[in-house]
mmCIF file of C-alpha atoms in Angstrom:
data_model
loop_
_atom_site.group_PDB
_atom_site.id
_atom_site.type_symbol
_atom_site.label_atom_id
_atom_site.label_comp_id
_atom_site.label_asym_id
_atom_site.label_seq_id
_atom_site.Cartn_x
_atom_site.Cartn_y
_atom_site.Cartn_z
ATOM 1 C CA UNK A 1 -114.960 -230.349 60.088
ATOM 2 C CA UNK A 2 -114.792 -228.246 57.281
ATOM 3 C CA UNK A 3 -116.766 -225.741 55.025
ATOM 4 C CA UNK A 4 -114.927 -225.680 52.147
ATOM 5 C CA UNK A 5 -115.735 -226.326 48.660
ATOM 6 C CA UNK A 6 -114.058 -227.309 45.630
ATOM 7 C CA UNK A 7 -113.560 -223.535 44.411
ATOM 8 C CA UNK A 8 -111.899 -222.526 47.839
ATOM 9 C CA UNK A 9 -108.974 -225.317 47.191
ATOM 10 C CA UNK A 10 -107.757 -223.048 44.262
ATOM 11 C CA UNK A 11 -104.200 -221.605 44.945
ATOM 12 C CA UNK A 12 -101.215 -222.355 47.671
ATOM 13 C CA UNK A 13 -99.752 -224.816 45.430
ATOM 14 C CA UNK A 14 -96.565 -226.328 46.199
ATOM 15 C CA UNK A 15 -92.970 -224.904 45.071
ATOM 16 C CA UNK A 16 -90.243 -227.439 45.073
ATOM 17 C CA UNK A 17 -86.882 -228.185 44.158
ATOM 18 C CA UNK A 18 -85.583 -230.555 41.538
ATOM 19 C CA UNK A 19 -82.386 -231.803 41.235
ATOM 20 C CA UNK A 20 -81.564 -235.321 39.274
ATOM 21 C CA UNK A 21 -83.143 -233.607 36.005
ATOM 22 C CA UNK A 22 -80.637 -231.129 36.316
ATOM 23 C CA UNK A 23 -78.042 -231.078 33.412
ATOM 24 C CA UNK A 24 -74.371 -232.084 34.811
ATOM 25 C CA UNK A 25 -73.949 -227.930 33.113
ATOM 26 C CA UNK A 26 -76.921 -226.624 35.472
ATOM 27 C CA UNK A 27 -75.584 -228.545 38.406
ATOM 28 C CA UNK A 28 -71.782 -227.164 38.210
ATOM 29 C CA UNK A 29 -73.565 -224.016 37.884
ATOM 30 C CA UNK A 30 -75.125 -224.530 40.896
ATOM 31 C CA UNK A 31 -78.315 -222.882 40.299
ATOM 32 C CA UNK A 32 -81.856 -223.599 41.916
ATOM 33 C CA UNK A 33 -84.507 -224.868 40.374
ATOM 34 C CA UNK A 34 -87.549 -224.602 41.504
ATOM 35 C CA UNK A 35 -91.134 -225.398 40.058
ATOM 36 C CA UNK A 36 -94.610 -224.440 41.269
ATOM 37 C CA UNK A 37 -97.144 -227.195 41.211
ATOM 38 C CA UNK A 38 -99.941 -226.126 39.175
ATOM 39 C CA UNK A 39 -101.079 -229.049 38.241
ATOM 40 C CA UNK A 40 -102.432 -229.526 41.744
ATOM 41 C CA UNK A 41 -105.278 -227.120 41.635
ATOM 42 C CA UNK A 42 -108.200 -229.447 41.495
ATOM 43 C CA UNK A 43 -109.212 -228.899 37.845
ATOM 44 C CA UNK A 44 -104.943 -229.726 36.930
ATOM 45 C CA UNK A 45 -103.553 -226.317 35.946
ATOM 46 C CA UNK A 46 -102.722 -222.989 36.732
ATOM 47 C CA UNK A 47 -105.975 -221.393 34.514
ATOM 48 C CA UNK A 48 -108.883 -222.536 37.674
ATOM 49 C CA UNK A 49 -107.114 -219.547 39.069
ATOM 50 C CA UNK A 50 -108.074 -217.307 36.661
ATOM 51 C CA UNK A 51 -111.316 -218.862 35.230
ATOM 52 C CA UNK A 52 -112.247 -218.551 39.585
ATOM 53 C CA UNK A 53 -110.997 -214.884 39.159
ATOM 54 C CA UNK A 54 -112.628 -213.370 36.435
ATOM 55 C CA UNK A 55 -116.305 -215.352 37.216
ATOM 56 C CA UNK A 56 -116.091 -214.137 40.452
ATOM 57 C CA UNK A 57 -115.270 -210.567 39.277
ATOM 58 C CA UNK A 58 -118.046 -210.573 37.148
ATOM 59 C CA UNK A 59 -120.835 -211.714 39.743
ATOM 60 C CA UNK A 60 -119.254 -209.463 42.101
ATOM 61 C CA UNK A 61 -119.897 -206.440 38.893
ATOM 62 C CA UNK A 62 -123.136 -208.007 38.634
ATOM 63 C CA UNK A 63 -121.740 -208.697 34.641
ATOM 64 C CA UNK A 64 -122.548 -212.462 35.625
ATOM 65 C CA UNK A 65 -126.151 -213.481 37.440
ATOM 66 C CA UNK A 66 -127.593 -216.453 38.556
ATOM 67 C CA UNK A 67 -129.300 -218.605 35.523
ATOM 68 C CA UNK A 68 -127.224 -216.701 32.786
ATOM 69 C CA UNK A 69 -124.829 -219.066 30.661
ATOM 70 C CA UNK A 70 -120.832 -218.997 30.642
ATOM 71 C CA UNK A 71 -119.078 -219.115 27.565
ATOM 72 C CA UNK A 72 -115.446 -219.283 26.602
ATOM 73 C CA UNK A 73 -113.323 -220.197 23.706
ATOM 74 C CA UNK A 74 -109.648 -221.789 25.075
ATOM 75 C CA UNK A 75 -107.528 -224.520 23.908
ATOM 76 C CA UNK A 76 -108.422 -226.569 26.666
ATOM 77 C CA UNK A 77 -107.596 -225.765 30.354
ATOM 78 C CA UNK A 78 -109.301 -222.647 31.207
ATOM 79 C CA UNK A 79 -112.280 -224.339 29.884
ATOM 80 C CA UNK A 80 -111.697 -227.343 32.306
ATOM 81 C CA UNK A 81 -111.410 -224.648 35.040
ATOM 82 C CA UNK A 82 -114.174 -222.602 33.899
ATOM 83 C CA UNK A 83 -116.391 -225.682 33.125
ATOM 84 C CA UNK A 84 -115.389 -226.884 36.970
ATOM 85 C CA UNK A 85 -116.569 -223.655 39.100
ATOM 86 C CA UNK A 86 -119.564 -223.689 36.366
ATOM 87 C CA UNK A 87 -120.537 -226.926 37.839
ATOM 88 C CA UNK A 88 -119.921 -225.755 41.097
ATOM 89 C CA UNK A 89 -121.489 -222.792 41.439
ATOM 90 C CA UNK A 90 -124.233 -223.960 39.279
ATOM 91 C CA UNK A 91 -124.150 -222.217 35.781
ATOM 92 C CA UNK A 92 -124.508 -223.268 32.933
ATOM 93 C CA UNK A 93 -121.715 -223.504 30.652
ATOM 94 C CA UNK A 94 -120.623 -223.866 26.520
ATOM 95 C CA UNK A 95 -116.994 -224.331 25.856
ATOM 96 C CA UNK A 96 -115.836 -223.431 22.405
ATOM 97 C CA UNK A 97 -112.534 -225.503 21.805
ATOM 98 C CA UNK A 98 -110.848 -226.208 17.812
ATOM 99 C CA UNK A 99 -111.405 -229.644 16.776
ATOM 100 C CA UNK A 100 -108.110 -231.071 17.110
ATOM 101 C CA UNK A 101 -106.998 -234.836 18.000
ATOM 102 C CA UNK A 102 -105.285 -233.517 20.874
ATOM 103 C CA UNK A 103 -107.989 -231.597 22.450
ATOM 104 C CA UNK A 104 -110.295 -234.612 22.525
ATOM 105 C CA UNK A 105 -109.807 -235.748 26.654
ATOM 106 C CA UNK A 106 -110.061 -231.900 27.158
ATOM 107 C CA UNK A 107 -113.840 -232.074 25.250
ATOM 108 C CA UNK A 108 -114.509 -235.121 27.857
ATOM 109 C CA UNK A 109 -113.488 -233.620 30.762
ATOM 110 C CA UNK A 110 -115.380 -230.519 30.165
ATOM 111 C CA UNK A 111 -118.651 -232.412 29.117
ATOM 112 C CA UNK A 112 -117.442 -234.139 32.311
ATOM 113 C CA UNK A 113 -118.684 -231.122 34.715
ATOM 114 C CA UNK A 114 -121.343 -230.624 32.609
ATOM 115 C CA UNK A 115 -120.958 -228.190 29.586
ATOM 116 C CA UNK A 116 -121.332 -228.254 26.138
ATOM 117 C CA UNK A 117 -118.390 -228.007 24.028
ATOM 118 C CA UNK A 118 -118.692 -226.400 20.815
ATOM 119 C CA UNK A 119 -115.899 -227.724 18.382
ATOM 120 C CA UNK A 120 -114.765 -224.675 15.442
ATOM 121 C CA UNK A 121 -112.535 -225.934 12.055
ATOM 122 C CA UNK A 122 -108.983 -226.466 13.007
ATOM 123 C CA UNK A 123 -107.994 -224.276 9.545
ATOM 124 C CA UNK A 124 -109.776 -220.976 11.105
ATOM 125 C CA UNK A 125 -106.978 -221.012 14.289
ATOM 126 C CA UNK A 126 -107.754 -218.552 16.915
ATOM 127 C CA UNK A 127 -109.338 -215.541 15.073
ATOM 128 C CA UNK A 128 -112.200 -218.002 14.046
ATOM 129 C CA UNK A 129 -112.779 -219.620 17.285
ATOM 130 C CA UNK A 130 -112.708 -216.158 19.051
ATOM 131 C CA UNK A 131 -115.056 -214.809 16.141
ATOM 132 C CA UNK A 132 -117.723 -218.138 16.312
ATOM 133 C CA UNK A 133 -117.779 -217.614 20.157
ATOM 134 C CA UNK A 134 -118.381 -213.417 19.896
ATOM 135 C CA UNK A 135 -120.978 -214.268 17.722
ATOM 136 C CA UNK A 136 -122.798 -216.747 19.811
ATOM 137 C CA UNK A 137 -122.992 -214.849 22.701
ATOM 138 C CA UNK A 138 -124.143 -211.717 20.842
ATOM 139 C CA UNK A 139 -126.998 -214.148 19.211
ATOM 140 C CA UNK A 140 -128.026 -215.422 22.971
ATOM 141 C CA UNK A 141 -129.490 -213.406 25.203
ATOM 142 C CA UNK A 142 -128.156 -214.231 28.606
ATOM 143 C CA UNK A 143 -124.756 -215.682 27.748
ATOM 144 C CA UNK A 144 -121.534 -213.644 29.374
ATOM 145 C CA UNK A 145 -118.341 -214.803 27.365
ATOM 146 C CA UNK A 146 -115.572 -214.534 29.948
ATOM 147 C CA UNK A 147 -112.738 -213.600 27.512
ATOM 148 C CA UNK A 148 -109.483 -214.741 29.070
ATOM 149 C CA UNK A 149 -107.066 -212.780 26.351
ATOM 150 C CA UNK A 150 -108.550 -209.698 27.443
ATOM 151 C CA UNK A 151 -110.265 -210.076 31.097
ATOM 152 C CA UNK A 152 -107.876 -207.741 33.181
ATOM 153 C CA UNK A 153 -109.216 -210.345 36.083
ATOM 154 C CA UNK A 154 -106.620 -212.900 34.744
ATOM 155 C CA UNK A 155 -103.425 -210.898 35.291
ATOM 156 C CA UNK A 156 -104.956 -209.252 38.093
ATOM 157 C CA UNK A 157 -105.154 -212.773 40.169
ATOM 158 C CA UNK A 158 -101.493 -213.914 39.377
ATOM 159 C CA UNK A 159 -100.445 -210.333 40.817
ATOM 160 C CA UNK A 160 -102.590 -210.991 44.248
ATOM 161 C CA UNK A 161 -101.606 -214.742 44.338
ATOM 162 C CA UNK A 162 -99.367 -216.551 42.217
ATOM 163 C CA UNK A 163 -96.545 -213.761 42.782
ATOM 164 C CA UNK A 164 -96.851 -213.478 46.683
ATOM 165 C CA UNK A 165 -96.584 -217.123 46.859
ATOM 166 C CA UNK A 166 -93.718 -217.650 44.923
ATOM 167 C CA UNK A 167 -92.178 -214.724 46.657
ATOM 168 C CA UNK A 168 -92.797 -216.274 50.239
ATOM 169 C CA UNK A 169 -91.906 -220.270 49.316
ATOM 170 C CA UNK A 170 -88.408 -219.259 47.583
ATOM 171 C CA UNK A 171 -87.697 -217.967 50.685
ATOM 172 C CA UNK A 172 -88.050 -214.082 49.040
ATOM 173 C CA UNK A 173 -85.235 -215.099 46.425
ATOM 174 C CA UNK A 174 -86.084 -214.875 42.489
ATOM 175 C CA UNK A 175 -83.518 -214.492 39.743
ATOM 176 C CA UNK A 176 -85.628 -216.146 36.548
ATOM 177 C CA UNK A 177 -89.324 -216.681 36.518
ATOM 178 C CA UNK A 178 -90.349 -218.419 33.724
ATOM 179 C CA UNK A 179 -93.448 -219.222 32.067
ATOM 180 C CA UNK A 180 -95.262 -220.182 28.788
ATOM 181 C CA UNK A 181 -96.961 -217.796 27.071
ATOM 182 C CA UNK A 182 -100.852 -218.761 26.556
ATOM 183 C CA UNK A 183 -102.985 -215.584 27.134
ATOM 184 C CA UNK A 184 -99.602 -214.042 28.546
ATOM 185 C CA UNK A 185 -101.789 -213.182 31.963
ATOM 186 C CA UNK A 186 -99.037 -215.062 34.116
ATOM 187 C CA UNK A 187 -95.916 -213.588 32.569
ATOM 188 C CA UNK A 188 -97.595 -209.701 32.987
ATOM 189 C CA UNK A 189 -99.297 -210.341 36.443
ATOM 190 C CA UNK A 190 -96.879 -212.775 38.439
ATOM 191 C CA UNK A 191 -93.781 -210.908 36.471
ATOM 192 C CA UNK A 192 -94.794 -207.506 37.779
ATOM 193 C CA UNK A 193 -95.320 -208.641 41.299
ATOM 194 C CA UNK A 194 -91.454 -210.566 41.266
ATOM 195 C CA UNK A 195 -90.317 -207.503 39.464
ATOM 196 C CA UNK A 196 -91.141 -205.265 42.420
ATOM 197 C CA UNK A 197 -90.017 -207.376 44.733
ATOM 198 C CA UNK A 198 -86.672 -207.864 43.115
ATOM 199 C CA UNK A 199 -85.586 -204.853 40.390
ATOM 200 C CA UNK A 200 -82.736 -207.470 39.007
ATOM 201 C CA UNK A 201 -85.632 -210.389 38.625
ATOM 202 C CA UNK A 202 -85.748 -211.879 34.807
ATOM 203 C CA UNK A 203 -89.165 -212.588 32.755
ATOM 204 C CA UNK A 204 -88.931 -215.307 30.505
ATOM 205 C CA UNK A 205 -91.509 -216.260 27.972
ATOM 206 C CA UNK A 206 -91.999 -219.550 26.352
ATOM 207 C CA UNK A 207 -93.314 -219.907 23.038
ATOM 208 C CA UNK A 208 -93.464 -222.731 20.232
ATOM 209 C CA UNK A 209 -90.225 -222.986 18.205
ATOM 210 C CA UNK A 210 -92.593 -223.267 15.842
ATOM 211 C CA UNK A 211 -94.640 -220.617 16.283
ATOM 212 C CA UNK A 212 -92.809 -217.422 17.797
ATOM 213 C CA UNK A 213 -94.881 -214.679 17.402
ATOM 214 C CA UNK A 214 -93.701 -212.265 19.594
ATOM 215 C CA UNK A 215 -90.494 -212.330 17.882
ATOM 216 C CA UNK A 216 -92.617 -211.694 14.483
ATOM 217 C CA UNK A 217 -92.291 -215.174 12.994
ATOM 218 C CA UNK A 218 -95.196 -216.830 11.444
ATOM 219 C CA UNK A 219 -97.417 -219.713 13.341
ATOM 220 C CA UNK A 220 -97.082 -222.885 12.033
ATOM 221 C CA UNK A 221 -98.550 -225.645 13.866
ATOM 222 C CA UNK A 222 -97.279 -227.482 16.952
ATOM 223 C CA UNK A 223 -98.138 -229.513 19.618
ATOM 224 C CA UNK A 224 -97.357 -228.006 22.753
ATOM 225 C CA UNK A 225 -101.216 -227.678 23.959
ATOM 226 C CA UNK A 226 -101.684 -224.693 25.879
ATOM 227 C CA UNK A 227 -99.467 -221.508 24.202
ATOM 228 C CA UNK A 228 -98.783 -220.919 21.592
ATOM 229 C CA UNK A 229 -101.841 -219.792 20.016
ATOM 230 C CA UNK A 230 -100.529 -218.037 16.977
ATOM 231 C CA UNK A 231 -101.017 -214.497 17.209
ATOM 232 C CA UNK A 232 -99.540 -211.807 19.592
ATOM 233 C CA UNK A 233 -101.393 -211.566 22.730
ATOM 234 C CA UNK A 234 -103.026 -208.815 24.632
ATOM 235 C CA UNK A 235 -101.399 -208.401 27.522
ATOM 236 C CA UNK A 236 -97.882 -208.422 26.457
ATOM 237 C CA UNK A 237 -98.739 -206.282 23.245
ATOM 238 C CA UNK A 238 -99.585 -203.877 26.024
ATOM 239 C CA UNK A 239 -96.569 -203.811 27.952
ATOM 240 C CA UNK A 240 -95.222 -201.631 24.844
ATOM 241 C CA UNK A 241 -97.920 -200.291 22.709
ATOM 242 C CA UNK A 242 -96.939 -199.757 19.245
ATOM 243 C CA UNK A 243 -92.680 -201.614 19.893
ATOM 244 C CA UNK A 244 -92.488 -204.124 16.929
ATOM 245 C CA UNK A 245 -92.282 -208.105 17.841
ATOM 246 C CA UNK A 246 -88.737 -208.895 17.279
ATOM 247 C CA UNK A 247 -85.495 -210.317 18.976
ATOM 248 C CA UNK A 248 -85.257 -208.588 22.494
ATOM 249 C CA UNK A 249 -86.968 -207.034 25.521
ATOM 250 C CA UNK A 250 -90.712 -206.287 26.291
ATOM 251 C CA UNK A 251 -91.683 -203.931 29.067
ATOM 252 C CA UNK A 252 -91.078 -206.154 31.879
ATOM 253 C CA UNK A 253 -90.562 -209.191 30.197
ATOM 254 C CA UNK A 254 -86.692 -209.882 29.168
ATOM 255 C CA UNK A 255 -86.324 -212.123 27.070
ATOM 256 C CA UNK A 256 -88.753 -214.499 24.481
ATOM 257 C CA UNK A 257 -87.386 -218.051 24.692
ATOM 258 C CA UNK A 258 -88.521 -221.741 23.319
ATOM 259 C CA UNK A 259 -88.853 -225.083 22.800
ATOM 260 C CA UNK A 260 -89.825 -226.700 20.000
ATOM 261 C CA UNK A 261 -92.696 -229.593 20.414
ATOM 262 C CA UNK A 262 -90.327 -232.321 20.455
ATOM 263 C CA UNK A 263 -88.339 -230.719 22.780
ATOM 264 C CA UNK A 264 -91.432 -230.421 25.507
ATOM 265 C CA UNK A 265 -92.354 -234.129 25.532
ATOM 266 C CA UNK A 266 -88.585 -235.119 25.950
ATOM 267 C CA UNK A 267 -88.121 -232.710 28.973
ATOM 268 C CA UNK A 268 -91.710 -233.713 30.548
ATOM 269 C CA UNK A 269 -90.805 -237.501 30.307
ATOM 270 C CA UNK A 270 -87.318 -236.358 31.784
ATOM 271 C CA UNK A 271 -88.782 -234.727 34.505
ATOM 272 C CA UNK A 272 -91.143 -237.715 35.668
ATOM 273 C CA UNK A 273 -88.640 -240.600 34.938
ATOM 274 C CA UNK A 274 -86.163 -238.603 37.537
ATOM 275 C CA UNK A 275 -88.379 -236.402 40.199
ATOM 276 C CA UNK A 276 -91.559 -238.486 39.636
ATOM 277 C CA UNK A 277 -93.531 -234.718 38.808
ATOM 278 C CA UNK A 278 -95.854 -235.883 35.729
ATOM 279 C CA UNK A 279 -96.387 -232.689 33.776
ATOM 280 C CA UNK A 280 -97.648 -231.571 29.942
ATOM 281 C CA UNK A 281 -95.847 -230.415 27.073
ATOM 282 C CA UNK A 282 -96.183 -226.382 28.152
ATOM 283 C CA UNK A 283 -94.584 -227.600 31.181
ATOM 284 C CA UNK A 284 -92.156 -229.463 29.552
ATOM 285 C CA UNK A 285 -91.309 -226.182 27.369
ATOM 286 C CA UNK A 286 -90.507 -224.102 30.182
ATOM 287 C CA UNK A 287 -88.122 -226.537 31.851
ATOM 288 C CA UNK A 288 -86.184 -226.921 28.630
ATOM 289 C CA UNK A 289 -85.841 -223.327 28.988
ATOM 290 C CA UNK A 290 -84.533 -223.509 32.572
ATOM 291 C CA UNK A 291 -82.305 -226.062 31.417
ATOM 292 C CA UNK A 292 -80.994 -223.855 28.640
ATOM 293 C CA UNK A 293 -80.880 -220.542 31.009
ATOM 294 C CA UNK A 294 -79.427 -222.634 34.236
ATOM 295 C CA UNK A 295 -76.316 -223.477 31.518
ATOM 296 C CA UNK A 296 -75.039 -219.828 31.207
ATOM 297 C CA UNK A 297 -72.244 -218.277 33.267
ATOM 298 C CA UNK A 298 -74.253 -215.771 34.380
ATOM 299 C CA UNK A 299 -77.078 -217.936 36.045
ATOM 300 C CA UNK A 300 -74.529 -219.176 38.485
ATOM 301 C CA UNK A 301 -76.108 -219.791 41.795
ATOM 302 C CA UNK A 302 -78.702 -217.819 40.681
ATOM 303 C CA UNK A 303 -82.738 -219.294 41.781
ATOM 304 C CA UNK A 304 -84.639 -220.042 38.571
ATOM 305 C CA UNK A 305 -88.685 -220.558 39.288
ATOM 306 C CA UNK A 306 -91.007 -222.186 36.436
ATOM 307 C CA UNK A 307 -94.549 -222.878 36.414
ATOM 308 C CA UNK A 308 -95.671 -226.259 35.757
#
């Protein structure tokens, strides 16, 4: 017998090895791979931890009450995870999303538990949808918008949780932790955590080849759903107020890495045709970028953790 819900399932996801998508390079290096299994939360990504986080941290505030409405403007799976512990708990809920092709089974499943998706013109990007969605919620009495990009409860959680596990299942060994950059919450909470544990431990961020903004390159538009949103985000601005994006370091965060859109559905198909693990394009992004890192001389032997 049990008294769990759906929420309490969040978290403890799986960290595994792969080894027949290895490169024959990566292999003669003989470095570790090893990928933790997001996509195993119950709403399929790594974002139901935050959107649990930073709802939670708001009723606990008393920010967010019972019969106000939850509002949120993502590219597509914080709003699934938001829209999911919504349903749950029993809140109503609008989703703002662009109005993209791609995005269209993330409007479903989000209608799917219940919310209302608000769709904003593809040509206004991410300023416009975060400017439509600040200006419905100041319109509507009652609404709390969550704000993932600057909600200090979505580094905060990868820092409690996401860190400590990976830090227990490698067996305490991290070299290279690598992850794509969406509101850059995992890279500064998950990265600090492995970077206390282990001085020597590596950040990597992954960002669109076509759309590298913390290296100061302009956006143009991709299809790796999930980061890349086109301008520089929060959290990692603020691991160096006032530094310059360019070619190099970032507080804790070593190096800015990518994959270019192509490049993530080849290495996603790759990894389910040889370790049966059926991952996105984000996902596919950062194990490109494994690929590439677990190829240099001085990765060898090294332990090389992404987040799928």
């Amino acid at each position: 017998m049990t008294d769990m819900n759906i929420i309490d399932t969040i978290g403890n996801t799986p960290l595994v090895r792969v080894n027949r998508v290895l490169t024959p390079e990566a292999k003669a290096n003989n470095v570790r791979i090893l990928i933790k299994l997001e996509m195993q939360n119950p709403g399929g990504s790594i974002k139901d931890r935050i959107a649990k986080n930073m709802l939670e941290d708001a009723e606990r505030s008393g920010t967010l009450k019972p019969g106000m409405t939850v509002v949120e403007y993502t590219s597509g799976n914080t709003g699934i995870g938001i829209a999911m512990i919504c349903a749950a708990k029993g809140y109503k809920c609008i989703i703002c999303m662009p109005q993209l092709p791609p995005f269209e089974e993330r409007y479903i499943v989000c209608r799917m538990f219940g919310a209302d998706v608000h769709l904003t013109a593809p040509a206004l990007g991410m300023p416009g949808l975060k400017s439509y969605t600040e200006d419905l919620v100041e319109k509507n009495e009652g609404y709390f918008l969550v704000n993932q990009f600057f909600n200090e409860a979505n580094p905060s959680i990868h820092y409690t949780t996401t860190g400590p596990e990976i830090w227990d299942q490698s067996g305490e060994n991290v070299d290279y932790f690598i992850t794509g950059v969406g509101t850059g919450g995992t890279a500064t909470g998950t990265g600090k955590y492995l970077c206390e544990k282990n001085p020597n431990c590596k950040v990597i961020c992954v960002e669109p080849t076509e759309s590298r903004v913390h290296l100061g390159a302009a956006h143009t538009p991709h299809t790796i759903l999930g980061i890349g949103a086109g301008v520089p985000t929060h959290f990692l601005t603020e691991l160096a107020p006032g530094q310059p994006f360019a070619e190099g370091s970032r507080g804790l965060v070593s190096e800015f890495l990518s994959a270019s859109s192509s490049e993530s559905i080849e290495w996603a198909t790759n990894l389910a045709k040889t370790e049966g693990i059926m991952v996105g394009p984000s996902s596919g992004a950062t194990l490109k970028v494994a690929m590439d890192l677990a190829e240099r001389p001085e990765a060898k032997g090294k332990t090389i953790v992404v987040i799928a």
